[in-house]
Short mmCIF file of C-alpha atoms and ligand atoms in Angstrom, two decimals:
data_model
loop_
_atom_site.label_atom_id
_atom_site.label_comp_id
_atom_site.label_asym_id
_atom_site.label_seq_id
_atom_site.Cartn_x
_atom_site.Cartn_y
_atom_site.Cartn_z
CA UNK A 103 117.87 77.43 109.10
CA UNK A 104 114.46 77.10 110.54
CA UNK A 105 114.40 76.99 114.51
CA UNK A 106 112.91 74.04 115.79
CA UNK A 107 109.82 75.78 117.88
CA UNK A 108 107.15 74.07 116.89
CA UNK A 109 104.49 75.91 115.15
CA UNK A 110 100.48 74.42 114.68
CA UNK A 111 100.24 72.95 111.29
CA UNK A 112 97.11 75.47 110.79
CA UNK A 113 98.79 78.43 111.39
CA UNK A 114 101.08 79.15 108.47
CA UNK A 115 103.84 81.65 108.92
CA UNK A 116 102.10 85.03 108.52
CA UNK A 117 104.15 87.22 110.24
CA UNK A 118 102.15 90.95 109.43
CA UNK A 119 99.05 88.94 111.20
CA UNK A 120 101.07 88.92 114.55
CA UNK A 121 101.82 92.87 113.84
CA UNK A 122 98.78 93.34 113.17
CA UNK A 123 97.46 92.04 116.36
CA UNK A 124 100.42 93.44 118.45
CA UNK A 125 99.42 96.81 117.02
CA UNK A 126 95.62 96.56 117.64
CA UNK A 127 96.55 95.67 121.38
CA UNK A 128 98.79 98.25 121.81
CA UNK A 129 96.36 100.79 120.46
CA UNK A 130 93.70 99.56 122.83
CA UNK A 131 96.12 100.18 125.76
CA UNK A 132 97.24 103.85 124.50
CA UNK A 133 93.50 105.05 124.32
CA UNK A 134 93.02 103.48 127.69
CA UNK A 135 90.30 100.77 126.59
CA UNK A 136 92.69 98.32 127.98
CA UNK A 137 93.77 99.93 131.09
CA UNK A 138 97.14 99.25 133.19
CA UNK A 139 96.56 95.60 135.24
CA UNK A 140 93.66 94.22 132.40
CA UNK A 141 94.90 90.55 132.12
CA UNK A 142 95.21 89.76 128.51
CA UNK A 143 94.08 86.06 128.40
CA UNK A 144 95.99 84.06 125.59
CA UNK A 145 93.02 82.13 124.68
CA UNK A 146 90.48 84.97 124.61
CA UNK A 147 92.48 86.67 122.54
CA UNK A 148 93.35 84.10 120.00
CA UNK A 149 89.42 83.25 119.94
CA UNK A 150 88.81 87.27 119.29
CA UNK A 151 91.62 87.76 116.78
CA UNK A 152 90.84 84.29 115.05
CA UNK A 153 94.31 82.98 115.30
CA UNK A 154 96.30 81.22 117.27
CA UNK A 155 97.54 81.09 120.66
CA UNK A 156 101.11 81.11 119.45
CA UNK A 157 100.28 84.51 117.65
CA UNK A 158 99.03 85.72 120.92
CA UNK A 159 101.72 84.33 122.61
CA UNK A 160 104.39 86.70 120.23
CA UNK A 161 102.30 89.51 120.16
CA UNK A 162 102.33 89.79 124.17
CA UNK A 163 105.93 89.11 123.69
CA UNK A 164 107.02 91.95 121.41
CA UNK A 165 104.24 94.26 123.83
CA UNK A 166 106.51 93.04 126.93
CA UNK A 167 109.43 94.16 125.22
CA UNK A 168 108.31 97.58 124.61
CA UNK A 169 107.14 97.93 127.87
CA UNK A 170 103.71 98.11 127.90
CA UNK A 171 103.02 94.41 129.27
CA UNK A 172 104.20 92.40 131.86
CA UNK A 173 104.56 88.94 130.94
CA UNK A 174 104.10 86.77 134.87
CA UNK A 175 105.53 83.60 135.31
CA UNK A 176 102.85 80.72 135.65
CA UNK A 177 100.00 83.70 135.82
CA UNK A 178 100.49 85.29 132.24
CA UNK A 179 100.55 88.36 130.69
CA UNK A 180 98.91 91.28 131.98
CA UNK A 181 98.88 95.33 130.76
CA UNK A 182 101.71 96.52 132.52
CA UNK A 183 101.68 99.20 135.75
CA UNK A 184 104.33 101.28 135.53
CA UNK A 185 105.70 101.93 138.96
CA UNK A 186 106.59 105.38 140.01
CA UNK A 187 109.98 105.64 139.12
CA UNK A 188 109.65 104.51 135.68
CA UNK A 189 106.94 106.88 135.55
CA UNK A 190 109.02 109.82 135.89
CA UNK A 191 111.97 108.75 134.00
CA UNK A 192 109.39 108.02 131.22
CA UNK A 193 108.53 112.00 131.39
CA UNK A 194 112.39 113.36 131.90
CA UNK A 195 112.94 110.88 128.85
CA UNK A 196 110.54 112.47 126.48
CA UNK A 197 111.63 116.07 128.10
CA UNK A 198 115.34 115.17 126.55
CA UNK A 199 113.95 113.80 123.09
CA UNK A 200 110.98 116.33 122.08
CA UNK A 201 113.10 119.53 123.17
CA UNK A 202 116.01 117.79 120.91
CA UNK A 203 113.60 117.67 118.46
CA UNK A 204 113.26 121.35 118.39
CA UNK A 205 115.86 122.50 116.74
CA UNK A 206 115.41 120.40 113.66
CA UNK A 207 111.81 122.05 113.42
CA UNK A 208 112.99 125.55 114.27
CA UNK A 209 115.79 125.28 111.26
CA UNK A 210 117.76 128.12 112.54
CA UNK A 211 115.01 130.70 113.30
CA UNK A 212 113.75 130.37 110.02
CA UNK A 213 110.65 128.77 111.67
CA UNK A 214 108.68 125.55 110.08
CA UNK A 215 108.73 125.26 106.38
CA UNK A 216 104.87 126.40 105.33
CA UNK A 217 103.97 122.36 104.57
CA UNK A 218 104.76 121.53 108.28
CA UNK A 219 103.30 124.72 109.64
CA UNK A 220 99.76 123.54 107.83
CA UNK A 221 100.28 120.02 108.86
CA UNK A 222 100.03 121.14 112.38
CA UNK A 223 97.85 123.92 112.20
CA UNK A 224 95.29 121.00 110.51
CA UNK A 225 96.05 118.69 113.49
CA UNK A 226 95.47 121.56 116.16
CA UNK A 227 91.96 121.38 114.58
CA UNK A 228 91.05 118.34 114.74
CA UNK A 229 92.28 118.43 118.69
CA UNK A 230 90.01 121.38 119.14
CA UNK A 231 87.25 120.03 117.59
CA UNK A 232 87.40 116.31 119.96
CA UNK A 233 87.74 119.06 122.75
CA UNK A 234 84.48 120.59 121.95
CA UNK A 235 82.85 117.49 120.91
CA UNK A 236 84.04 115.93 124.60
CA UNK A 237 85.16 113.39 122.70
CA UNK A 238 87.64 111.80 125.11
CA UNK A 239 89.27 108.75 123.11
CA UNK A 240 90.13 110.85 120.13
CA UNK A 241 91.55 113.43 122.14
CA UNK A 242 93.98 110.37 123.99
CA UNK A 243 94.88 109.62 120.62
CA UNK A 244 95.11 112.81 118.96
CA UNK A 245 97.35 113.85 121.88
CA UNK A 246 99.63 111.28 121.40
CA UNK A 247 99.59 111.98 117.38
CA UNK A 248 100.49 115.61 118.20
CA UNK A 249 103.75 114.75 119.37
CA UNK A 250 104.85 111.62 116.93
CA UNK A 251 103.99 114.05 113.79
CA UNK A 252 106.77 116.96 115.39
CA UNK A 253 109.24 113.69 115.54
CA UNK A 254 108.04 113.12 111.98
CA UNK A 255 108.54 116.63 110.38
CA UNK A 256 111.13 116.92 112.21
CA UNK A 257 112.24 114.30 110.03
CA UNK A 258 114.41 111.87 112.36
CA UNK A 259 112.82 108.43 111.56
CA UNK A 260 114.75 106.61 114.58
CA UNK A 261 113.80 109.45 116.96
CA UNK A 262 110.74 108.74 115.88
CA UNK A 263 110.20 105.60 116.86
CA UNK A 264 111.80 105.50 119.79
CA UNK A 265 109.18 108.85 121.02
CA UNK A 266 106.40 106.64 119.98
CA UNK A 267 107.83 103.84 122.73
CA UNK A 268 107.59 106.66 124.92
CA UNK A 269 104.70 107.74 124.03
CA UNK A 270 103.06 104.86 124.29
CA UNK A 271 104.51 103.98 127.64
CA UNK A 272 103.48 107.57 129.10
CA UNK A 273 99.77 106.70 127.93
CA UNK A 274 99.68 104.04 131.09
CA UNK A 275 101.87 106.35 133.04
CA UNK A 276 98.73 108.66 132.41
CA UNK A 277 96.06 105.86 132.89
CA UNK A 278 98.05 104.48 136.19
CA UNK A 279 98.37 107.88 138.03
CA UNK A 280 95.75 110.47 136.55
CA UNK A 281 93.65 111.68 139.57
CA UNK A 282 90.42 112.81 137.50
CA UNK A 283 90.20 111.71 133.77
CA UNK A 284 92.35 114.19 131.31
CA UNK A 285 92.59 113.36 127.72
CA UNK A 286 96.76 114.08 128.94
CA UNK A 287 97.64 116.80 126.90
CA UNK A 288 96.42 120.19 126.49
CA UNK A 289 95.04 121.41 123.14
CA UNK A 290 96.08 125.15 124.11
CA UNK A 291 99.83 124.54 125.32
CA UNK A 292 99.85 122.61 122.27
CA UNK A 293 98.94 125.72 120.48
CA UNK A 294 101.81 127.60 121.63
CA UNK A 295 104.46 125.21 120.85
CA UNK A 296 103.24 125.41 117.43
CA UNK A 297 103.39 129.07 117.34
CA UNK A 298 106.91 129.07 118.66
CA UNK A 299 107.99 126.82 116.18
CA UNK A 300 106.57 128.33 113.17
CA UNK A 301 107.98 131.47 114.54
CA UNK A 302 111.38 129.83 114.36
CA UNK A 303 111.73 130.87 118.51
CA UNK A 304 113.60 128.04 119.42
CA UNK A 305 114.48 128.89 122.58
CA UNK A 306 110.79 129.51 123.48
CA UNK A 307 109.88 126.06 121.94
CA UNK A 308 112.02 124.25 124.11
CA UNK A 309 110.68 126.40 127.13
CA UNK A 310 107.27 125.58 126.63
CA UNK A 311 107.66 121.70 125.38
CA UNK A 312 109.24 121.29 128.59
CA UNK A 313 106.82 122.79 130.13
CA UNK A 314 104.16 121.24 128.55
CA UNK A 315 105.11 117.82 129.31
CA UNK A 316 106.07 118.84 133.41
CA UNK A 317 102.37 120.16 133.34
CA UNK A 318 101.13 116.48 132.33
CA UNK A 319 103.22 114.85 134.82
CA UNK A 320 102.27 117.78 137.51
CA UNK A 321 98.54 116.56 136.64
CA UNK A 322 99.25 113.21 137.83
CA UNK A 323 99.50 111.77 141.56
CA UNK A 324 102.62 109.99 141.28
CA UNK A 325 102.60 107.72 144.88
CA UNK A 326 102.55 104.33 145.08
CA UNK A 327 98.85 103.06 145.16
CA UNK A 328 98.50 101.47 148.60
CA UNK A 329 97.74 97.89 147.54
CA UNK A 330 100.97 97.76 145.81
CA UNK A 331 102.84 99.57 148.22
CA UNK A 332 102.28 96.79 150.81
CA UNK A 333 105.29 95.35 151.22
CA UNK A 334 104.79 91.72 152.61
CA UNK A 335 107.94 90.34 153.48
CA UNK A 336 108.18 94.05 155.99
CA UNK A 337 104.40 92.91 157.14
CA UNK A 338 104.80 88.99 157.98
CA UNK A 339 108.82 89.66 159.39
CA UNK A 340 107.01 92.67 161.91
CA UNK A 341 104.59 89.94 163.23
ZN1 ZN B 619 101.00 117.18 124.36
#
């Protein structure tokens, strides 16, 4: 049974052009083209993407459900800010799943199988070389990557995608509160997780992945930013 939204006679049910759109918006937000506030204009968007407005409309949607957009009532949809709060439970969240993830890669002390070892190793390089290129929007995204392909060898597909929510979400986190641009992560601590792992030291895996990703959040000025920290029902009930 079809529900009865209506739907534009030109714009037949495609539904991988709406995740197509929903992913090239998202990625523009995680390498901080689109940063946190950027009102994403319905009809723009339709006109850029060549669709239509309805495809927009549930692109924004599914982005609003993951967190990274903020649909407004009567003003529309805009990239989300994440407040403080959810900034930091963002961070203790990802704490909880990449050390949980550690174990899986560790498998026993036997250390990563020699595939996943290279995988990384190969990644580490690429990092290294955006680094010395100061190529900032690679190293944004190869940041992020670093951490979605340990949820991926670690070979937890759900764990997975829920990191990459998280991920995602910690990229504005990043964009909202950074005090001086930093591509997030570091290319060196990243280094030593690796090492860790392929050394099967579990316990100094965990150590350092939690300290790795207290480091980013120590690198960030988590306060309130003073425009939104006006509170003006306490400023017109004081006059
Ligand atoms: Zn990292």
């Amino acid at each position: 049974m079809k529900a009865s939204r209506e739907r534009p006679a030109a714009t037949p049910a495609r539904p991988d052009v709406q995740e197509v759109i929903t992913r090239r918006i998202a990625d523009a937000i995680a390498d901080r083209r689109l940063p946190p506030g950027t009102k994403l204009t319905e009809e723009r968007l339709a006109a850029i993407f060549g669709v239509s407005r309805a495809r927009v409309r549930g692109a924004l949607a599914t982005l609003s459900q993951r967190g990274i957009v903020t649909l407004r009532p009567n003003r529309g949809a805009f990239v989300a800010t994440p407040s403080v709060t959810e900034a930091r439970e963002v961070f203790e969240a990802r704490r909880v799943v990449e050390r949980g993830l550690v174990p899986r890669l560790c498998r026993n002390g036997a250390g990563l199988p020699p595939a996943a070892a290279a995988r990384l190793r190969a990644h580490l390089d690429k990092e290294a070389a955006a680094e010395a290129a100061g190529d900032r929007k690679a190293m944004i995204r190869l940041s992020g990557e670093f951490h979605l392909l340990l949820a991926d060898l670690a070979g937890n597909a759900t764990l997975g995608t829920f990191l990459d929510g998280l991920v995602r979400r910690s990229s504005l986190v990043i964009a909202a509160y950074e005090s001086r641009p930093t591509p997030g992560c570091s290319a060196d601590e990243h280094r030593h997780i690796v090492d860790a792992l392929a050394a099967g030291d579990g316990a100094a895996a965990e150590r350092l992945m939690d300290d790795h990703l207290h480091a980013i959040e120590d690198r960030l000025t988590l306060e309130d930013r003073a425009a939104d920290a006006i509170d003006l029902r306490a400023v017109f009930d004081a006059a």
